[in-house]
CSV table of C-alpha atoms in Angstrom, one decimal:
chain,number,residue,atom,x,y,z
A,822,UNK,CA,-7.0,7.2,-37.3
A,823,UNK,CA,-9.8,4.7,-36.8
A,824,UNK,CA,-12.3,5.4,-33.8
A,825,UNK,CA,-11.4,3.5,-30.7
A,826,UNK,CA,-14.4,1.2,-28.8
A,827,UNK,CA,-14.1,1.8,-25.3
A,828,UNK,CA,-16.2,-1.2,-24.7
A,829,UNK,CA,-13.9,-4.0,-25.9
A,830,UNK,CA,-11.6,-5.7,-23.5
A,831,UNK,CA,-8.0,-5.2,-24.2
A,832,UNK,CA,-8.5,-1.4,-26.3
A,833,UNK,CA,-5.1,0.1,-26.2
A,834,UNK,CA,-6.1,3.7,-25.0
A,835,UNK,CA,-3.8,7.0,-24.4
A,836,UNK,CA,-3.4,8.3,-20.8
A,837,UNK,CA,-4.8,11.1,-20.9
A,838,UNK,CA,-7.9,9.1,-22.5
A,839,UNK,CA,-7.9,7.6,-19.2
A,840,UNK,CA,-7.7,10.3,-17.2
A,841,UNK,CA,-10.6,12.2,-18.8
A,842,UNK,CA,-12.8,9.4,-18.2
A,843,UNK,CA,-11.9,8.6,-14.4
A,844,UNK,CA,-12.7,12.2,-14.1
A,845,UNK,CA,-15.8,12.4,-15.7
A,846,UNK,CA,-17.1,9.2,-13.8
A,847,UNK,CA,-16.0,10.8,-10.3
A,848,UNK,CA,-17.8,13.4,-10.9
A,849,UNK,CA,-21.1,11.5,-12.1
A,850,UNK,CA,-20.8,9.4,-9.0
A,851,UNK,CA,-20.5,12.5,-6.8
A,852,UNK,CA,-23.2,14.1,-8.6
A,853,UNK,CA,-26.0,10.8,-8.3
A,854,UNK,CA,-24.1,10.7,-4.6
A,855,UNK,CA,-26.1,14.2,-4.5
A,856,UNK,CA,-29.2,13.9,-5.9
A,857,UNK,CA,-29.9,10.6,-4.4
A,858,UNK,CA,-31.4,11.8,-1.9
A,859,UNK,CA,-30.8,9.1,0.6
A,860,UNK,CA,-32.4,9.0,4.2
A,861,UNK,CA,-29.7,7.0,5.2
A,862,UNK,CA,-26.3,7.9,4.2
A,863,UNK,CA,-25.0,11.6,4.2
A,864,UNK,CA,-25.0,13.7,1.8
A,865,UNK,CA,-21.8,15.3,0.5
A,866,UNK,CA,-22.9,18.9,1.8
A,867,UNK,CA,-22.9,17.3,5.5
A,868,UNK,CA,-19.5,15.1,4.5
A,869,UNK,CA,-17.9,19.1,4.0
A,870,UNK,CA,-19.1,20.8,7.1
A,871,UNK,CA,-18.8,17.4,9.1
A,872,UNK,CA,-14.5,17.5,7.7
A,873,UNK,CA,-14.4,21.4,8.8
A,874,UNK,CA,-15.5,20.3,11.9
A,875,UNK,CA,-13.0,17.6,12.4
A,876,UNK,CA,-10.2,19.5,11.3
A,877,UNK,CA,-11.1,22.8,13.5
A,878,UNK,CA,-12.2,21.1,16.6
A,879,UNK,CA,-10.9,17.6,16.7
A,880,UNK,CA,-7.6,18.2,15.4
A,881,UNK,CA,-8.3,15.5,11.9
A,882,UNK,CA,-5.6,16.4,10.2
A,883,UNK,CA,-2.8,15.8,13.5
A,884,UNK,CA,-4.1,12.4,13.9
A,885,UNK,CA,-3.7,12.0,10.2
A,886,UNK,CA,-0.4,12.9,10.4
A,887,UNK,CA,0.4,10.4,13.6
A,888,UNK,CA,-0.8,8.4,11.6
A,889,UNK,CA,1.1,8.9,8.4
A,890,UNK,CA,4.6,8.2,10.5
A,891,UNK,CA,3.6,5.1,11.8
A,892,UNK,CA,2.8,3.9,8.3
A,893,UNK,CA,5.8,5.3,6.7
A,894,UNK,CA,7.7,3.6,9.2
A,895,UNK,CA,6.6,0.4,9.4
A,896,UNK,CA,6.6,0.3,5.3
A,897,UNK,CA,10.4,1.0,5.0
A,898,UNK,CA,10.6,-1.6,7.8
A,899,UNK,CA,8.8,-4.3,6.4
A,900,UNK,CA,10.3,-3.4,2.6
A,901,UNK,CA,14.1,-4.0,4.1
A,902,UNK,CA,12.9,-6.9,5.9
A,903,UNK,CA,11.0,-9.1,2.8
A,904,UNK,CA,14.3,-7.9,0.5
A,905,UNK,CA,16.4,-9.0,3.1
A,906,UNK,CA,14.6,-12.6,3.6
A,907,UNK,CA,14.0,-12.9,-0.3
A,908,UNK,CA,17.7,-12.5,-0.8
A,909,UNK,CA,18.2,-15.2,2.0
A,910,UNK,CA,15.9,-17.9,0.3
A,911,UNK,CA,18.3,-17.7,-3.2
A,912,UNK,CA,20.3,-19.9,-0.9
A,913,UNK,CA,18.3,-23.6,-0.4
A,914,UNK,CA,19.4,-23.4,3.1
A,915,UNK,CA,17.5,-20.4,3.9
A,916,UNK,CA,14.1,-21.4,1.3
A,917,UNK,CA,12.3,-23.0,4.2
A,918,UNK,CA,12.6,-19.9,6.5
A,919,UNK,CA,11.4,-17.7,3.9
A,920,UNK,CA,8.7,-19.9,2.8
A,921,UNK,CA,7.7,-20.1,7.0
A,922,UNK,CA,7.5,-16.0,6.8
A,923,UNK,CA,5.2,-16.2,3.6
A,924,UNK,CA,2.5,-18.6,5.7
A,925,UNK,CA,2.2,-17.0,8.1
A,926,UNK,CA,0.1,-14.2,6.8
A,927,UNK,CA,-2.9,-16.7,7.5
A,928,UNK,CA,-2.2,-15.9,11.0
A,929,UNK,CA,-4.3,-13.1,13.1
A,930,UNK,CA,-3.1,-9.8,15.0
A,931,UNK,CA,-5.4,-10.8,17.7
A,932,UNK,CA,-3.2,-13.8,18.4
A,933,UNK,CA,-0.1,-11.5,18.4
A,934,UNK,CA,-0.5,-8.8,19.8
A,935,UNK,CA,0.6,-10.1,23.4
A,936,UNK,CA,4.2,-11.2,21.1
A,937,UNK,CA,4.9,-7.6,20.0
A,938,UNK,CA,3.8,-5.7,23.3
A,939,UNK,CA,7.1,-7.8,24.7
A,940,UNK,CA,8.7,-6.1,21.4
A,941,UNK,CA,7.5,-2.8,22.2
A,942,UNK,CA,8.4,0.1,24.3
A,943,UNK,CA,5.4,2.1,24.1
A,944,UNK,CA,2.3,2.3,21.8
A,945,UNK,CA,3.3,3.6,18.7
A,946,UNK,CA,6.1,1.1,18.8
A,947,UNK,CA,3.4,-1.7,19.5
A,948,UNK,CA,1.6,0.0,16.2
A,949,UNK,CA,4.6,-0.6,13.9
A,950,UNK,CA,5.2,-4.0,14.8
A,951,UNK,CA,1.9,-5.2,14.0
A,952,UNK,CA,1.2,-3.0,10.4
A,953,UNK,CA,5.1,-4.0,9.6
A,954,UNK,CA,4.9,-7.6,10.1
A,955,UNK,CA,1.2,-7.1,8.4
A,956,UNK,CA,3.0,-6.0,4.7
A,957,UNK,CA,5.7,-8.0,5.4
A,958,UNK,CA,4.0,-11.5,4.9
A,959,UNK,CA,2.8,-10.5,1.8
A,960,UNK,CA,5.4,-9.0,0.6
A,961,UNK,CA,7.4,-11.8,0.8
A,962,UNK,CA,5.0,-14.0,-0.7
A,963,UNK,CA,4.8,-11.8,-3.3
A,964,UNK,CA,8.5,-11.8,-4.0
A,965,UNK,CA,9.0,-15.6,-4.0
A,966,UNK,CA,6.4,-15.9,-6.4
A,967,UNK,CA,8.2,-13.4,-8.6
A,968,UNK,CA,11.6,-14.7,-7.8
A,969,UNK,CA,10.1,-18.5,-9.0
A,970,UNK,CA,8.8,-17.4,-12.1
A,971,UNK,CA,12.3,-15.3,-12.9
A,972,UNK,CA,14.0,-17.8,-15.5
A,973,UNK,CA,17.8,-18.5,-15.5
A,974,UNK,CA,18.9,-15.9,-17.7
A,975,UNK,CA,19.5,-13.1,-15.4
A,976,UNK,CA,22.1,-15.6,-12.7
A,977,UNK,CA,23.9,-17.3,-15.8
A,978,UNK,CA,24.5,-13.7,-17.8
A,979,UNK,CA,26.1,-12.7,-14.0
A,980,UNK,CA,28.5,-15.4,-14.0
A,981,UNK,CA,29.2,-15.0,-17.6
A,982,UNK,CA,30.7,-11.5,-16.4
A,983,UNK,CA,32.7,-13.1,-12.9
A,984,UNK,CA,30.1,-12.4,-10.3
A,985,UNK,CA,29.5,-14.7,-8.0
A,986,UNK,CA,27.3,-15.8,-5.3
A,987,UNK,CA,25.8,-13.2,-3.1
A,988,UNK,CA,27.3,-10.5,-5.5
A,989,UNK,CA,24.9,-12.4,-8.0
A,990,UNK,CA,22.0,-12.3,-5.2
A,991,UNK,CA,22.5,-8.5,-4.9
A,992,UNK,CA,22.4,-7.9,-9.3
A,993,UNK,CA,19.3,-9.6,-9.6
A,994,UNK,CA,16.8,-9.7,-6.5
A,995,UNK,CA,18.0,-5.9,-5.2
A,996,UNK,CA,18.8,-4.0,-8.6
A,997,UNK,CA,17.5,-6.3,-11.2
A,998,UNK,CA,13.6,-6.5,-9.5
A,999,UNK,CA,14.0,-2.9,-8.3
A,1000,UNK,CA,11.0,-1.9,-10.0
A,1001,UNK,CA,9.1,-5.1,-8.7
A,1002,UNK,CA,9.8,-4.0,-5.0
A,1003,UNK,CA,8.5,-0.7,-5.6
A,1004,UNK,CA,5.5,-1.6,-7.0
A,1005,UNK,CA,5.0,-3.9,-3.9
A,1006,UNK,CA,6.0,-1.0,-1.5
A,1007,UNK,CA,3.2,0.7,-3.4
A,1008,UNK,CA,0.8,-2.1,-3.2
A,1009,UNK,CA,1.7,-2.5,0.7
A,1010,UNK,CA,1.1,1.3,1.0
A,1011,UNK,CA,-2.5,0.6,0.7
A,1012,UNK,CA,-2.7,-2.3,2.5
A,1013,UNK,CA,-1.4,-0.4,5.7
A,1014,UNK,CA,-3.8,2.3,5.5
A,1015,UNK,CA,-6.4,-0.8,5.0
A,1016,UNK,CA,-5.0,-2.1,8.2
A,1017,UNK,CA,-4.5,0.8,10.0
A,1018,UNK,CA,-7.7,1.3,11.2
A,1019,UNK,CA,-7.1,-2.5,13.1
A,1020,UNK,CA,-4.1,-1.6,14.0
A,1021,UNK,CA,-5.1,1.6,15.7
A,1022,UNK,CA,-8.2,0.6,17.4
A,1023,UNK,CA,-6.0,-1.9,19.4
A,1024,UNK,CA,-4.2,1.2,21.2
A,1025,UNK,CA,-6.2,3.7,21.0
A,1026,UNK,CA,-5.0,5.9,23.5
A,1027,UNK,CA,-2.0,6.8,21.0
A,1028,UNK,CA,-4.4,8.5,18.7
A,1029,UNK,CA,-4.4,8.3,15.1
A,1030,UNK,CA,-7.0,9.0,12.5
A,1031,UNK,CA,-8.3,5.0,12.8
A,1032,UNK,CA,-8.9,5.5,16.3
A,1033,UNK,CA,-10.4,8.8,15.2
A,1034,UNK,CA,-12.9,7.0,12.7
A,1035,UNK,CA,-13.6,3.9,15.2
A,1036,UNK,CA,-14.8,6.5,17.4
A,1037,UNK,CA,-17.2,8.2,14.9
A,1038,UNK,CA,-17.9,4.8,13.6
A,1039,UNK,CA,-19.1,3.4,16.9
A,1040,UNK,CA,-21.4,6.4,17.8
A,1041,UNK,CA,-23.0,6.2,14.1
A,1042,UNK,CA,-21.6,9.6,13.1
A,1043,UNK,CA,-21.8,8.5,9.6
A,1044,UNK,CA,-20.9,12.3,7.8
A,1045,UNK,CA,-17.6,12.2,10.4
A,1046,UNK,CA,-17.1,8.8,9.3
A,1047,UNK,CA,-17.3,9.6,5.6
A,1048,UNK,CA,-15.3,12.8,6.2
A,1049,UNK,CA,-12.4,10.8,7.7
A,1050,UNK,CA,-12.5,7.7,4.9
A,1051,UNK,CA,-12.5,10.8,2.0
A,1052,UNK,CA,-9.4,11.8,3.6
A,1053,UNK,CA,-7.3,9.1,4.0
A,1054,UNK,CA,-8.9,8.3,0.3
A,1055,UNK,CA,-7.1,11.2,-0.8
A,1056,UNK,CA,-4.1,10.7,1.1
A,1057,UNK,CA,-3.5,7.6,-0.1
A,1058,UNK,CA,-4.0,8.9,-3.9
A,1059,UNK,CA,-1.6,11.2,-3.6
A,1060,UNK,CA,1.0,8.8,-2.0
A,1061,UNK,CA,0.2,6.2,-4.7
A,1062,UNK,CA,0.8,9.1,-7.1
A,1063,UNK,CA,4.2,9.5,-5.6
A,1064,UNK,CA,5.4,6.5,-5.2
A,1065,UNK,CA,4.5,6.0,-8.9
A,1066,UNK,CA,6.8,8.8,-9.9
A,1067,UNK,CA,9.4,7.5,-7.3
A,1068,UNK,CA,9.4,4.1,-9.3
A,1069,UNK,CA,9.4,5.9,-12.7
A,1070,UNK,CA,12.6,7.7,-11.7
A,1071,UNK,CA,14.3,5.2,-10.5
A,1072,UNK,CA,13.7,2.6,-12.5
A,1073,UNK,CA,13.0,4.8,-16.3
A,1074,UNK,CA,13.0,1.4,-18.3
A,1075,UNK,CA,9.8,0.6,-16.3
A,1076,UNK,CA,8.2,4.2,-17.6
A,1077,UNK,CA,9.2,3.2,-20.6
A,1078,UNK,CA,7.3,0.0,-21.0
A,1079,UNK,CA,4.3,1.0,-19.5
A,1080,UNK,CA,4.1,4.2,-22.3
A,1081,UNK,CA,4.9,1.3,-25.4
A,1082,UNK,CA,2.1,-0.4,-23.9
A,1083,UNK,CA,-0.3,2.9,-23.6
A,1084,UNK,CA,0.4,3.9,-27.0
């Protein structure tokens, strides 16, 4: 077996290859992170004892949790709601609506939050609104896109076996790009927690581990502030991680591809 070159582009590598070497570089960041000796950003030692703190005495890991439910629910929410408008637009009738959802995520949530505080019974409602209709824009962008490059194949082998219409809309945008919406639920995962912090600081009297960091954040507690990004770091690992095994389960011929292309 020849030597692989980790330094060309495109070096089919194993998994576990990979895994060894995100592992080694997280640990020689932390380490230079150490021994930087920095005047100006916290040191991992006060990152630890600055988390303890949070968790003991400022209840970190209940706001993380607040948190976590509005960003569950307003994924599943705004998943449903891009399926359900990308299953529309196969129908030309219904294209321009969808296409109208996908520009507006140019707009701000400074310009809408008076719209969903009519839509909203209380603050955590308020929250969901404005992080769902954040992932669903994109999301539906995204699934046009992927819907436009889908060739003819797929619709014509449907009708070839007697389906038709919406029972062809329901074989090849819901089943057939199953593994495509979970990847995008996975992608929109992130982008909550990315917005979350926004979305939070808006209500802040609901709580939640963005208000939490906006708070540290504005009175330059830079150790609480690092202490509360590690966590919803690692939060957000481990949710990617299952989500990933979510997709791999449901959708095996997906697994499959991405180990051919590993090996």
């Amino acid at each position: 077996m020849r030597p692989v070159n980790l330094l060309l582009p495109f070096t089919p590598v194993r998994a576990r290859w990979v895994q060894a070497m995100v592992a080694v570089q997280a640990v020689a960041a932390v380490a230079l992170w150490a021994l930087s000796g920095s005047r100006t950003l916290p040191s991992p030692m006060e990152v630890g004892r600055a988390w303890i703190d949070l968790v003991q005495h400022q209840g970190l890991l209940f706001e993380l949790w607040a948190s976590v439910k509005v960003s569950v629910v307003a994924l599943v929410l705004s998943t449903l709601a891009a399926v359900a408008m990308a299953c529309l637009a196969t129908a030309p009738v219904f294209m321009p609506l969808a296409r109208l959802a996908a520009t507006m995520r140019f707009l701000g949530f400074a310009g809408l939050t008076y719209v969903f505080m009519l839509m909203s019974s209380d603050a955590t409602a308020l929250r969901v609104w404005i992080l769902a209709f954040g992932m669903f824009v994109f999301m539906v962008t995204a699934l046009l896109a992927d819907l436009a490059a889908t060739s003819r194949d797929p619709v014509d082998h449907c009708r070839t076996l007697g389906m038709r219409h919406w029972r062809i809309t329901g074989e090849v945008v819901v089943l057939g790009k199953a593994d495509v919406i979970l990847d995008l639920m996975r992608q929109n995962a992130a982008v909550g927690w990315t917005l979350l912090t926004l979305v939070e600081g808006m209500t802040r009297s609901a709580g939640g581990i963005g208000a939490m960091l906006l708070n540290q954040n504005r009175y330059f507690l830079l150790a609480g502030v690092f202490a509360i990004q590690a966590t919803i770091l690692a939060f957000g690992l481990a949710q990617d991680a299952l989500l990933s095994l979510v997709k791999d389960a449901a959708c095996p011929w997906s697994a499959l591809g991405k180990q051919q292309g590993t090996t």
